[in-house]
Coordinates of C-alpha atoms and ligand atoms in Angstrom, one line a residue:
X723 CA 26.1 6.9 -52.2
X724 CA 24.1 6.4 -49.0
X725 CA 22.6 2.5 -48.8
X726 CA 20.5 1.2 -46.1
X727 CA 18.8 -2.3 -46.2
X728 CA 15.1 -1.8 -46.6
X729 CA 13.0 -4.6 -44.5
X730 CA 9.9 -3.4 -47.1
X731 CA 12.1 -4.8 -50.3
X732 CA 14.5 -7.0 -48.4
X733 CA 16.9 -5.2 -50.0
X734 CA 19.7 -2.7 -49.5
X735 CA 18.7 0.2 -51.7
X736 CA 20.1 3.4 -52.3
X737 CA 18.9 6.5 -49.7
X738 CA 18.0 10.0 -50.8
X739 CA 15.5 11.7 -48.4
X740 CA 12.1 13.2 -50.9
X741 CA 12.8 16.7 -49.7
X742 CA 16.8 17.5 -50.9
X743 CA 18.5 18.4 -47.2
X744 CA 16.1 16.9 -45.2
X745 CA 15.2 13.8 -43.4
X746 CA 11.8 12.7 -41.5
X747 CA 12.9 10.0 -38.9
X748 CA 10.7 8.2 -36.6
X749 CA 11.8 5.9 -34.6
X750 CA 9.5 4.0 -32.2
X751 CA 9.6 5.1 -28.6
X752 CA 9.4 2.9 -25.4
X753 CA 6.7 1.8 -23.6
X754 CA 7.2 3.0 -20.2
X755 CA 5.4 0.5 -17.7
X756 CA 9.5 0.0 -17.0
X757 CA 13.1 0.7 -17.1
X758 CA 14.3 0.0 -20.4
X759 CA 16.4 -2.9 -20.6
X760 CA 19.7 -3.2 -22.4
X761 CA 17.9 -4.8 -25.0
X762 CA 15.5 -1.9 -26.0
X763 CA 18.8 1.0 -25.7
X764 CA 21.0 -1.7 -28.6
X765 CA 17.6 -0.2 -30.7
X766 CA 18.4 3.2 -29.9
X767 CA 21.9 3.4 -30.0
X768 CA 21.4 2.2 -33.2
X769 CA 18.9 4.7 -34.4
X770 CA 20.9 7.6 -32.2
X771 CA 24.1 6.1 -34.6
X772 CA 21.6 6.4 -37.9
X773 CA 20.5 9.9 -36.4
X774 CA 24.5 11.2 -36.1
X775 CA 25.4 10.0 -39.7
X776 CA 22.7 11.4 -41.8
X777 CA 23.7 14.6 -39.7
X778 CA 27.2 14.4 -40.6
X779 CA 26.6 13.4 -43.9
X780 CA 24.9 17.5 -43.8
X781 CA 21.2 16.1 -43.4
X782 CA 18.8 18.2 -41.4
X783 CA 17.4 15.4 -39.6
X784 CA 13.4 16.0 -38.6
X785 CA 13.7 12.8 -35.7
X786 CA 10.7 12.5 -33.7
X787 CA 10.3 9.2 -31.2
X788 CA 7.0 8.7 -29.6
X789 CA 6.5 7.4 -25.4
X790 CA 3.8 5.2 -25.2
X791 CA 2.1 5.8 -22.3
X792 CA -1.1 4.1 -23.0
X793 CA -1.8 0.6 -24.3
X794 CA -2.1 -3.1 -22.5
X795 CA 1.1 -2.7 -20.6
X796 CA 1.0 0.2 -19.2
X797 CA -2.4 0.0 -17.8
X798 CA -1.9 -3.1 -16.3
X799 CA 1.1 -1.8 -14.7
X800 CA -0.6 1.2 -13.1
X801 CA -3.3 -0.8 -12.0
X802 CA -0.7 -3.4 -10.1
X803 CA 0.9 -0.8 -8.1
X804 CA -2.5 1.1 -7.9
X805 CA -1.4 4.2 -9.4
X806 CA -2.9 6.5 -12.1
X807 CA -1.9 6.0 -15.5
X808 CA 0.0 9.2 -15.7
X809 CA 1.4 8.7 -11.9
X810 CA 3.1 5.2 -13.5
X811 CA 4.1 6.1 -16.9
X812 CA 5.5 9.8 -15.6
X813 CA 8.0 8.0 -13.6
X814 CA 8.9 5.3 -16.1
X815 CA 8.7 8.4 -19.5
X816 CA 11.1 10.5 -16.7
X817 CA 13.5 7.3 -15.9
X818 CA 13.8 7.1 -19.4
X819 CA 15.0 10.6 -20.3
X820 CA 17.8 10.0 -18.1
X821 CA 18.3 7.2 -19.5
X822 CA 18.8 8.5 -22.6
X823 CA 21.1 11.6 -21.1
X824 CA 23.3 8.7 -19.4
X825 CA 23.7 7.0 -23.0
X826 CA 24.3 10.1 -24.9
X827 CA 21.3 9.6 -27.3
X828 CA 20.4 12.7 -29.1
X829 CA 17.3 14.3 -27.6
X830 CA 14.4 13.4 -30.6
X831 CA 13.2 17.3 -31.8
X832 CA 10.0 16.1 -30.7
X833 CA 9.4 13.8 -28.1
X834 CA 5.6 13.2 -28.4
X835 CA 2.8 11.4 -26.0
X836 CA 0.2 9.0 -26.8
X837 CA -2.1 10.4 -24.3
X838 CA -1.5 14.1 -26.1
X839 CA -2.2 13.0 -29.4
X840 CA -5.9 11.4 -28.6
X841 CA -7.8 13.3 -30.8
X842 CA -5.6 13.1 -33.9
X843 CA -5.8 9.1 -33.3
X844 CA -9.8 9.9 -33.2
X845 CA -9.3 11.3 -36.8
X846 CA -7.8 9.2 -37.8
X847 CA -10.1 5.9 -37.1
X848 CA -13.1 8.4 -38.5
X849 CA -11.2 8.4 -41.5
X850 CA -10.8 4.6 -42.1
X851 CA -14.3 3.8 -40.9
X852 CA -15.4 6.2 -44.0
X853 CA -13.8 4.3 -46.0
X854 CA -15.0 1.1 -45.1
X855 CA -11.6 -0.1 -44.0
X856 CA -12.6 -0.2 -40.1
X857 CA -16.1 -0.3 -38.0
X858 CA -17.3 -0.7 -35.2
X859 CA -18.4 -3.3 -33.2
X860 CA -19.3 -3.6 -29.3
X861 CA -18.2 -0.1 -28.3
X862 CA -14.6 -1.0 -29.9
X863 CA -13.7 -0.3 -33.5
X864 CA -11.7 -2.9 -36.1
X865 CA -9.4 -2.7 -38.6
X866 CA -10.9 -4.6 -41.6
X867 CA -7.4 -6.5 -42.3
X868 CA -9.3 -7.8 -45.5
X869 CA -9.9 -4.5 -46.9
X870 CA -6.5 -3.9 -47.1
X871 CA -5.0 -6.2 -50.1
X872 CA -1.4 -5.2 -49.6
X873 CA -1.4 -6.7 -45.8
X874 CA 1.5 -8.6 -45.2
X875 CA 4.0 -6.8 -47.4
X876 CA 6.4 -5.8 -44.3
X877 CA 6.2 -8.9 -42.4
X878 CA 5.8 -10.9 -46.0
X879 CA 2.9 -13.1 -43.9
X880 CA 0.9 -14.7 -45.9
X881 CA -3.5 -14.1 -45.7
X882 CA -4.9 -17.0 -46.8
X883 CA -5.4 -18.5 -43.3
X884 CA -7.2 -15.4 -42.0
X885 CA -10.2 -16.3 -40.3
X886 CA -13.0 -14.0 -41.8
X887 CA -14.1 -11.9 -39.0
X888 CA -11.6 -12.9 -36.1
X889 CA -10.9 -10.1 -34.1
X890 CA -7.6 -10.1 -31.9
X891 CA -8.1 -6.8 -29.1
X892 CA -4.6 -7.3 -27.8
X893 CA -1.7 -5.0 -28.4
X894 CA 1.0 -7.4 -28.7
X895 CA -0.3 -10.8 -30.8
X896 CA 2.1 -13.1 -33.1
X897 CA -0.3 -14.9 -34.8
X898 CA 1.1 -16.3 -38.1
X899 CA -1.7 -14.7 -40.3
X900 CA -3.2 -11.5 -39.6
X901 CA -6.9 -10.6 -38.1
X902 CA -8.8 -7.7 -37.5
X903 CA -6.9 -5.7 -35.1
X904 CA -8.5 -3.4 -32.8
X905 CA -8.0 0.6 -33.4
X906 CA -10.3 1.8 -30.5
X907 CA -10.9 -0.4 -27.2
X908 CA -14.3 0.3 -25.4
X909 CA -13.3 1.2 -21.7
X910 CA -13.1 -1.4 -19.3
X911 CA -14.4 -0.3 -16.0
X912 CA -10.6 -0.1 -14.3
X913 CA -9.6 1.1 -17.0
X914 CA -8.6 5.2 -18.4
X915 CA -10.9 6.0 -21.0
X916 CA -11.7 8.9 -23.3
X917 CA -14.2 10.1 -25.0
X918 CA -15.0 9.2 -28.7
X919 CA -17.7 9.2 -31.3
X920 CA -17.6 5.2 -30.2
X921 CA -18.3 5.5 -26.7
X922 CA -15.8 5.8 -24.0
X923 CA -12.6 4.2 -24.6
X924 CA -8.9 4.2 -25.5
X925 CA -6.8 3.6 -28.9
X926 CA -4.8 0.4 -29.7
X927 CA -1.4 0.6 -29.6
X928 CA -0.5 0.6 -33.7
X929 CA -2.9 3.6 -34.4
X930 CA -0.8 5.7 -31.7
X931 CA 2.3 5.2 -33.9
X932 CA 0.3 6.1 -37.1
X933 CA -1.2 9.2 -36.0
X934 CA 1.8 10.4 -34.4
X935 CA 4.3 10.1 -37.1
X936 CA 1.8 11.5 -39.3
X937 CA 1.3 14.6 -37.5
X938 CA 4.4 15.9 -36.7
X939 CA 6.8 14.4 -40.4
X940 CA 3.7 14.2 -43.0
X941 CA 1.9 11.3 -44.6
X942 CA 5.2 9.8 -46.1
X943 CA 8.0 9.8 -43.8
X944 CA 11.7 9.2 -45.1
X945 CA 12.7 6.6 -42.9
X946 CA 11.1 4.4 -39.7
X947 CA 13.0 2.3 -37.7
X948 CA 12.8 0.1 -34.7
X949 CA 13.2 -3.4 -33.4
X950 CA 12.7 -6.5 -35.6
X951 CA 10.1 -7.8 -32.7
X952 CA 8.0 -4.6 -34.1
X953 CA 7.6 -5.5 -37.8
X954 CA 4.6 -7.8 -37.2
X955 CA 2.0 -6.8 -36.0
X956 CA 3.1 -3.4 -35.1
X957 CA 4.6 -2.1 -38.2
X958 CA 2.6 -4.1 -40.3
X959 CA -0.9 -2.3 -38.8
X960 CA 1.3 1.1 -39.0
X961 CA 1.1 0.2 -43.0
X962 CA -2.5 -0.4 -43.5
X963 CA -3.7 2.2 -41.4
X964 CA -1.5 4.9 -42.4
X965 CA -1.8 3.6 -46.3
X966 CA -5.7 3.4 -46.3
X967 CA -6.2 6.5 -44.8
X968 CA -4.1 8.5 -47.1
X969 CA -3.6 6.3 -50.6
X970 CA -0.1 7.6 -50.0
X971 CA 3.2 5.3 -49.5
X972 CA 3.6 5.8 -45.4
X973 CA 7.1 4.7 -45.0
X974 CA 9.8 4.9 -48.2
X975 CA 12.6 3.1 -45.7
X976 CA 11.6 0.7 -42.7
X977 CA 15.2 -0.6 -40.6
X978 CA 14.8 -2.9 -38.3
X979 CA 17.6 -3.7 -35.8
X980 CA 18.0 -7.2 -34.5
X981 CA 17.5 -8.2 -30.9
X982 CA 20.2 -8.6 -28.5
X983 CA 20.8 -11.9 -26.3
X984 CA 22.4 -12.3 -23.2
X985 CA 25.1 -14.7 -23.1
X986 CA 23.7 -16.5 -26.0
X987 CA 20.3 -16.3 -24.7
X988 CA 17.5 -14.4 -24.8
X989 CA 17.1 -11.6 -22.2
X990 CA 14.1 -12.7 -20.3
X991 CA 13.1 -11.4 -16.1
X992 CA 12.9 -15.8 -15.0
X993 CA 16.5 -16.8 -16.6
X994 CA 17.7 -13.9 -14.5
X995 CA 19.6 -11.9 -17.1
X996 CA 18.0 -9.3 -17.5
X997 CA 19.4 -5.9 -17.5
X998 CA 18.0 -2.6 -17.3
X999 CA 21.0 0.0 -18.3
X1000 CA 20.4 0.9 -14.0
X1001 CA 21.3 -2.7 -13.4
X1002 CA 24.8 -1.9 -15.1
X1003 CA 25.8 1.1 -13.2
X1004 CA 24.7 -0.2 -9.9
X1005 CA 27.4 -3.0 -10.7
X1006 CA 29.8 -0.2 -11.6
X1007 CA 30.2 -0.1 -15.4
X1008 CA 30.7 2.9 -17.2
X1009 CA 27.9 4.2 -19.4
X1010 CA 30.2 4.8 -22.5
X1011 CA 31.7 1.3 -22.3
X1012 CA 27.6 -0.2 -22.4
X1013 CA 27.4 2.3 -25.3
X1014 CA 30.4 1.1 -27.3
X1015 CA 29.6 -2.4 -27.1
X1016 CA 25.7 -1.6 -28.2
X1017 CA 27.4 0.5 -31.0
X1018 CA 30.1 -2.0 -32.0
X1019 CA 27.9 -4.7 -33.6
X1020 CA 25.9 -3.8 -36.8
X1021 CA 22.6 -3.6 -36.4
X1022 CA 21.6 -6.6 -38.2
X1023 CA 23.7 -8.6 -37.0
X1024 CA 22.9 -10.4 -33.7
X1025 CA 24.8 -8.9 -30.4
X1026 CA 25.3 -11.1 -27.8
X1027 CA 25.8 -9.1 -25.0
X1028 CA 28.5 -10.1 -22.3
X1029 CA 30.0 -9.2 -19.3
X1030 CA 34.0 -9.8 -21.4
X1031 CA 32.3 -7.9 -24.2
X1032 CA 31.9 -5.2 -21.8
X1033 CA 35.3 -5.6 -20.6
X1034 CA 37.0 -4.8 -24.2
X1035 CA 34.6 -1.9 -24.4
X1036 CA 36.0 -0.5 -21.5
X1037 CA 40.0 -1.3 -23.1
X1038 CA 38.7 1.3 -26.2
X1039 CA 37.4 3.6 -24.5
X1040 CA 40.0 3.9 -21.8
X1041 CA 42.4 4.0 -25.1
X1042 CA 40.3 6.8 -26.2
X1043 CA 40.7 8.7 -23.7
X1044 CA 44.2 8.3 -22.8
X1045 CA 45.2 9.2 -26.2
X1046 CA 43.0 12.8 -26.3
X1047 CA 43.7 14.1 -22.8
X1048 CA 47.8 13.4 -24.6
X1049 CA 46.4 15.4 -27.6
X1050 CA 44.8 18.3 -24.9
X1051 CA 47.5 18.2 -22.6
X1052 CA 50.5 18.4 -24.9
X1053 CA 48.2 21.3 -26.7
X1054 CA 47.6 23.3 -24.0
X1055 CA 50.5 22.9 -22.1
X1056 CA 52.5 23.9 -25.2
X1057 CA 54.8 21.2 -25.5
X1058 CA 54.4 19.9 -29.0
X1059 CA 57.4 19.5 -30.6
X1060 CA 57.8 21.9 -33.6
X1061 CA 59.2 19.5 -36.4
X1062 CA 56.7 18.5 -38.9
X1063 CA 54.6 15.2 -37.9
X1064 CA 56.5 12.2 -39.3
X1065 CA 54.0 9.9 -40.0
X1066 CA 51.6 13.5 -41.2
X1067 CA 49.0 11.2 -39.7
X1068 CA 46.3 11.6 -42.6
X1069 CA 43.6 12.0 -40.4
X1070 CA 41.5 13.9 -42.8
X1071 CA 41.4 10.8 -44.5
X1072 CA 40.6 8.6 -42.3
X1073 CA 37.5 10.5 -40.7
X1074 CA 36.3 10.4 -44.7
X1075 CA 36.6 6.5 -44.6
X1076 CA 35.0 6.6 -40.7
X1077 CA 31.8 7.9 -42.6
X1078 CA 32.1 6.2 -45.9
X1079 CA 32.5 3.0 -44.2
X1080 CA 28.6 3.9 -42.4
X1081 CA 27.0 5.1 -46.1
X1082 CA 27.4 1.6 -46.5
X1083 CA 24.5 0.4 -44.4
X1084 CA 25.9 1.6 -41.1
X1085 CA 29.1 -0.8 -41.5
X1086 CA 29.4 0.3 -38.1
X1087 CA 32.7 -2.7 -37.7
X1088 CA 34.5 -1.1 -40.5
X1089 CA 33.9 2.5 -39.2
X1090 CA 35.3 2.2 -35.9
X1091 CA 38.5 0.2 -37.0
X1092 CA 39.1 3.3 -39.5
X1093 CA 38.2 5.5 -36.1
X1094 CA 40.7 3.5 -34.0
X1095 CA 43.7 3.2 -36.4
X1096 CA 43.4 6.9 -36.4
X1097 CA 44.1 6.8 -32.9
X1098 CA 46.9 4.5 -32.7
X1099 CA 48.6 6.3 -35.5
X1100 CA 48.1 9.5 -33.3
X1101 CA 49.5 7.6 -30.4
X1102 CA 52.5 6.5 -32.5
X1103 CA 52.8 9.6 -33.7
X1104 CA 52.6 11.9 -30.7
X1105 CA 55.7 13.0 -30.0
X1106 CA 56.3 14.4 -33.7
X1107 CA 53.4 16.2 -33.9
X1108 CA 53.5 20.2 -34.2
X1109 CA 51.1 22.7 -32.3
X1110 CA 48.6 22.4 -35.7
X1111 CA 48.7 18.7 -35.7
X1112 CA 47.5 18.4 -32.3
X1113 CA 45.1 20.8 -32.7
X1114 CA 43.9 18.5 -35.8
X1115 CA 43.8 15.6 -33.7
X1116 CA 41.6 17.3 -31.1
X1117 CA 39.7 17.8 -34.0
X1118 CA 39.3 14.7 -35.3
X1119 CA 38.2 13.3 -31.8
X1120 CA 35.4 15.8 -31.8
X1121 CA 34.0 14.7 -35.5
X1122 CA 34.1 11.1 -34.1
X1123 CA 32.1 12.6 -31.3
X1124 CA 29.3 14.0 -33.0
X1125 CA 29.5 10.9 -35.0
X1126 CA 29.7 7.9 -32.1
X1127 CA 28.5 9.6 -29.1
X1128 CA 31.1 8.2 -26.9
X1129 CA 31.8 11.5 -24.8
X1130 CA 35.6 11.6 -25.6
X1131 CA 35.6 15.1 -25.8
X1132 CA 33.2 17.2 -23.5
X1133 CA 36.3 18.4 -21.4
X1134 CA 38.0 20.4 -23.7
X1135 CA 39.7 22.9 -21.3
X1136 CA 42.7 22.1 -18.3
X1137 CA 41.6 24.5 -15.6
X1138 CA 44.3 27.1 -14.6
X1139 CA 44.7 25.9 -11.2
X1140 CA 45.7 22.2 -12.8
X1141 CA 47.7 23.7 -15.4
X1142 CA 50.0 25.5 -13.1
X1143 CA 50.0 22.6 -10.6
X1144 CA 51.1 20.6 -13.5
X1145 CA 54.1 23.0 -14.5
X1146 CA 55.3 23.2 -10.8
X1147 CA 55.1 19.3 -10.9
X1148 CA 57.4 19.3 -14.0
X1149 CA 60.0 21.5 -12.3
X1150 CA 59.9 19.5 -9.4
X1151 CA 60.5 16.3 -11.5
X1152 CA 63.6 18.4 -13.2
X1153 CA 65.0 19.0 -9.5
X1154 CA 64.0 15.8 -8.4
X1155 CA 62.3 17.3 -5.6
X1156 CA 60.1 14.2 -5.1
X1157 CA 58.2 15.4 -2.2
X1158 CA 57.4 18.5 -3.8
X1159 CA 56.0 16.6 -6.7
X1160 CA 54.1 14.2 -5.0
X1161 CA 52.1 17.2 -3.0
X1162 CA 51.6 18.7 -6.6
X1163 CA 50.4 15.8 -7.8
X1164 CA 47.9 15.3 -4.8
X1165 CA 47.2 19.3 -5.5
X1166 CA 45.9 17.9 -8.7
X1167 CA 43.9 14.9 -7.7
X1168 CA 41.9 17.2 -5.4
X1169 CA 41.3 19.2 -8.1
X1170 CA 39.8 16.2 -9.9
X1171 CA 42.5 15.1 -12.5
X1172 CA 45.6 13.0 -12.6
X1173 CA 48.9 12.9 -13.8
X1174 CA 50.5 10.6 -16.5
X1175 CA 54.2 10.4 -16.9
X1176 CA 55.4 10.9 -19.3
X1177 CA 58.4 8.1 -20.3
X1178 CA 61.8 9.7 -20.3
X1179 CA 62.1 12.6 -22.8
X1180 CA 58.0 12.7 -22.6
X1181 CA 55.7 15.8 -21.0
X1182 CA 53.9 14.9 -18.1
X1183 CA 50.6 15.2 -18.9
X1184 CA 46.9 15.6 -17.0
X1185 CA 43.5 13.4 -17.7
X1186 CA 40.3 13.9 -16.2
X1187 CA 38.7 11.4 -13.5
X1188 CA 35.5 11.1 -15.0
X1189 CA 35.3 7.4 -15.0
X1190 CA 35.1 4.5 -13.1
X1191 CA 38.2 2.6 -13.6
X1192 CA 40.1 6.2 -13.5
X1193 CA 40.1 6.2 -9.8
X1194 CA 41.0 3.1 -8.7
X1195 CA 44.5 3.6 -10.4
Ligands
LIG844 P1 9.2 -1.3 -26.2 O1 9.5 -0.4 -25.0 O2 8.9 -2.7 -25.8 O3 8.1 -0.7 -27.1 O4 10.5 -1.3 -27.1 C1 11.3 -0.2 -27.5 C2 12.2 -0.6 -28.6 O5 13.2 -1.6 -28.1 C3 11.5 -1.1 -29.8 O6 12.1 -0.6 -31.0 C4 11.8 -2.6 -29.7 O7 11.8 -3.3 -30.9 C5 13.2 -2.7 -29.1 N1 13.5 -3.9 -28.4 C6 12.8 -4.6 -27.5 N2 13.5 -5.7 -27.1 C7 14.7 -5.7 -27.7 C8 15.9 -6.6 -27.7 N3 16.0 -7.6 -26.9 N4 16.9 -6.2 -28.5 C9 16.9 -5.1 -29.3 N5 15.8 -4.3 -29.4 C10 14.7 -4.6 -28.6
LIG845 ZN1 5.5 2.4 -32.9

């Protein structure tokens, strides 16, 4: 049984997509008037991790994720550096692709715009002004907060203190009860603008989110997620528009991941720590160690990011690693040994508790203590292990893969040239021709990999430099 906490019933509930098979996603996409930080990618690691799961679990996942590329920030970043809108979010919607490559987030199956999706937005304020729920006043069109009695039920704020008639135009607003919000903003004069039954002008940021989701998963979507700063206003006004203009349920699971501090602190631009994910690499950390620790801490829980936690994320990794490119060598060198595994490592048993572990509300701690024990039994176990067994090892490295994203096993092949270097290296070894050796093992290096000795009655073996730390040994 699947269960993920539900921020709509406070509750961890049981999951089963409406359609048997098949699972609409949305997950909010950035706004891209910058780099993301660190902060934003813990939210999509998180929702890449939910993504994996449901996929290995034999869901067809349906994940779309939105860019804004219109709303306050945006424009007021474009106007700063005095660039058109699309000149300033292009850059920032393109940053953040590679970003996303870097991290090893799934690519969303659609991946839509809020300046493409315009006219659905349109529709979709028609459709509430119809109804009574919105209207129009000044050239900018409301959403009639009153009119909708089940306001509040996200972000369980309370409407007693609403002001009849206050009006908030703002994207981003944390008042304590709710007001009208605005749907459609009259143009400002340095402002984009499109055209509209209203007059010129452009949407608010919430009705973006409802008219996209709507279009490409349906009026009730399986399962939206994002960060707990989004729940009020943004996924609160995602409720009552998307619930008025249908009558339908929007949203049967809302998961809200919790935000990340820095040292104990927030992550704010004037305390000085914070990070975009380019900061990291320009100081020379890997991007599967920033991944790991993002992954490591369950998403409601609070991660405090820090430079030691980055540190131990490297230690697994580098583990990780080490232990496959044993696995790959000893495979594809053929030098297993041929008696039966001693330990008969069980590994099909631990990648069942690996994803048992995450039906349980992503118990992402649990899952990756399974996913490690495997290894160190594997480690333990190495120099038992029979052709099959290593082959079932490679194996289970690339479920974990698919699973955690971490990149363990995209080299799945020792080149010719490295393999033969390596055997020559061996002989050499054997001979104790240690000057032949050494050039074999320079051969190798060239060729971009290095080689591990084996301790006596061990195989030399070969591992990729693909990292940062593998050079510098
Ligand atoms: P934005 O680009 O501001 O729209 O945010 C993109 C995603 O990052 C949203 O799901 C936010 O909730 C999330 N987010 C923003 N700040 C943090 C943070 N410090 N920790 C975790 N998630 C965050
Ligand atoms: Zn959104």
């Amino acid at each position: 049984m699947i269960r993920f906490h539900n921020t709509l019933s406070n509750q961890l509930e049981e999951f089963k997509p409406l359609k048997s098979g098949e699972v609409t996603l949305y997950t909010c996409g950035p706004t891209v008037y910058h780099y993301a930080h660190i902060g934003n990618f813990r939210t999509f690691v998180f929702e890449d991790l939910l993504r994996r799961f449901l996929e290995c679990r034999g869901f067809k996942v349906k994940h779309v994720m939105n860019i804004t590329d219109v709303d306050d920030k945006t424009i007021a970043g474009a106007n700063r550096e005095k660039k058109t809108l699309s000149q300033y979010t292009e850059f920032y919607t393109q940053a953040f692709l590679e970003d996303m490559k870097t991290l090893n987030l799934l690519p969303p199956k659609i991946q839509p715009r809020a300046t493409d999706s315009i006219l659905d937005m349109i529709e979709m304020i028609r459709k509430l002004i119809a109804k009574g729920i919105a209207y129009e006043a000044d050239g900018s069109v409301y959403y009639r907060v009153a009119a909708f009695p089940a306001y509040g039920k996200l972000s369980k704020k309370k409407l007693e203190g609403n002001i009849e008639g206050a009006r908030v135009d703002v994207d981003e607003y944390e008042k304590e009860t709710g007001a009208d919000f605005v749907l459609w903003k009259k143009a400002k004069e340095d402002e984009p603008s499109w055209d509209s039954p209203w007059g010129k002008g452009r949407p608010g940021w919430h009705i973006e989110c409802s008219a996209m989701c709507m279009r490409h998963l349906g009026e009730t979507v399986d399962i939206h997620a994002g960060g707990e700063d989004l729940v009020f206003p943004h996924h609160e006004n995602e409720i009552a528009q998307s619930e008025a203009a249908t009558g339908k349920p929007f949203v049967r699971f809302w998961l809200h991941a919790k935000h990340l501090l820095v040292n104990g602190e927030k992550m704010s631009k004037s305390k000085g720590n914070f990070f975009t994910l380019r900061d990291l690499l320009e100081k020379g950390y890997d991007p599967m160690a920033i991944r790991y620790a993002l992954l490591a801490v369950h998403y409601r829980h609070q991660l405090n990011f820090t430079f030691e936690g980055l540190k131990e994320a490297r230690e697994v990794i580098e583990k990780l690693d080490n232990c496959y490119f044993q696995c790959l060598s000893r495979s594809v060198l053929g030098v297993s040994a041929s008696k039966k595994m001693a330990h008969g490592a069980g590994l099909k048993a631990v990648l069942e508790a690996v994803v048992k572990h995450l039906e349980d509300d992503l118990n992402i701690a649990a899952s990756l203590s399974e996913f490690i024990g495997g290894v160190t039994k594997i480690n333990t176990a190495l120099d038992q292990m029979n052709e099959k067994e290593l082959k079932d090892a490679l194996s289970f490295f690339k479920k974990a893969d698919e699973l955690f994203g971490l990149d363990i096993t995209s080299i799945d092949a020792i080149p010719p040239g490295v393999k033969e270097s390596l055997g020559q290296y061996a002989e050499a070894r054997k001979a104790r021709d240690f000057s032949f050796s050494d050039k074999m093992r320079q051969q190798i290096k060239e060729l971009g990999w290095v080689v591990k000795d084996g301790r006596p009655g061990e195989p030399s073996t070969v591992k990729k430099i693909r990292r940062a730390w593998d050079t510098k040994k």
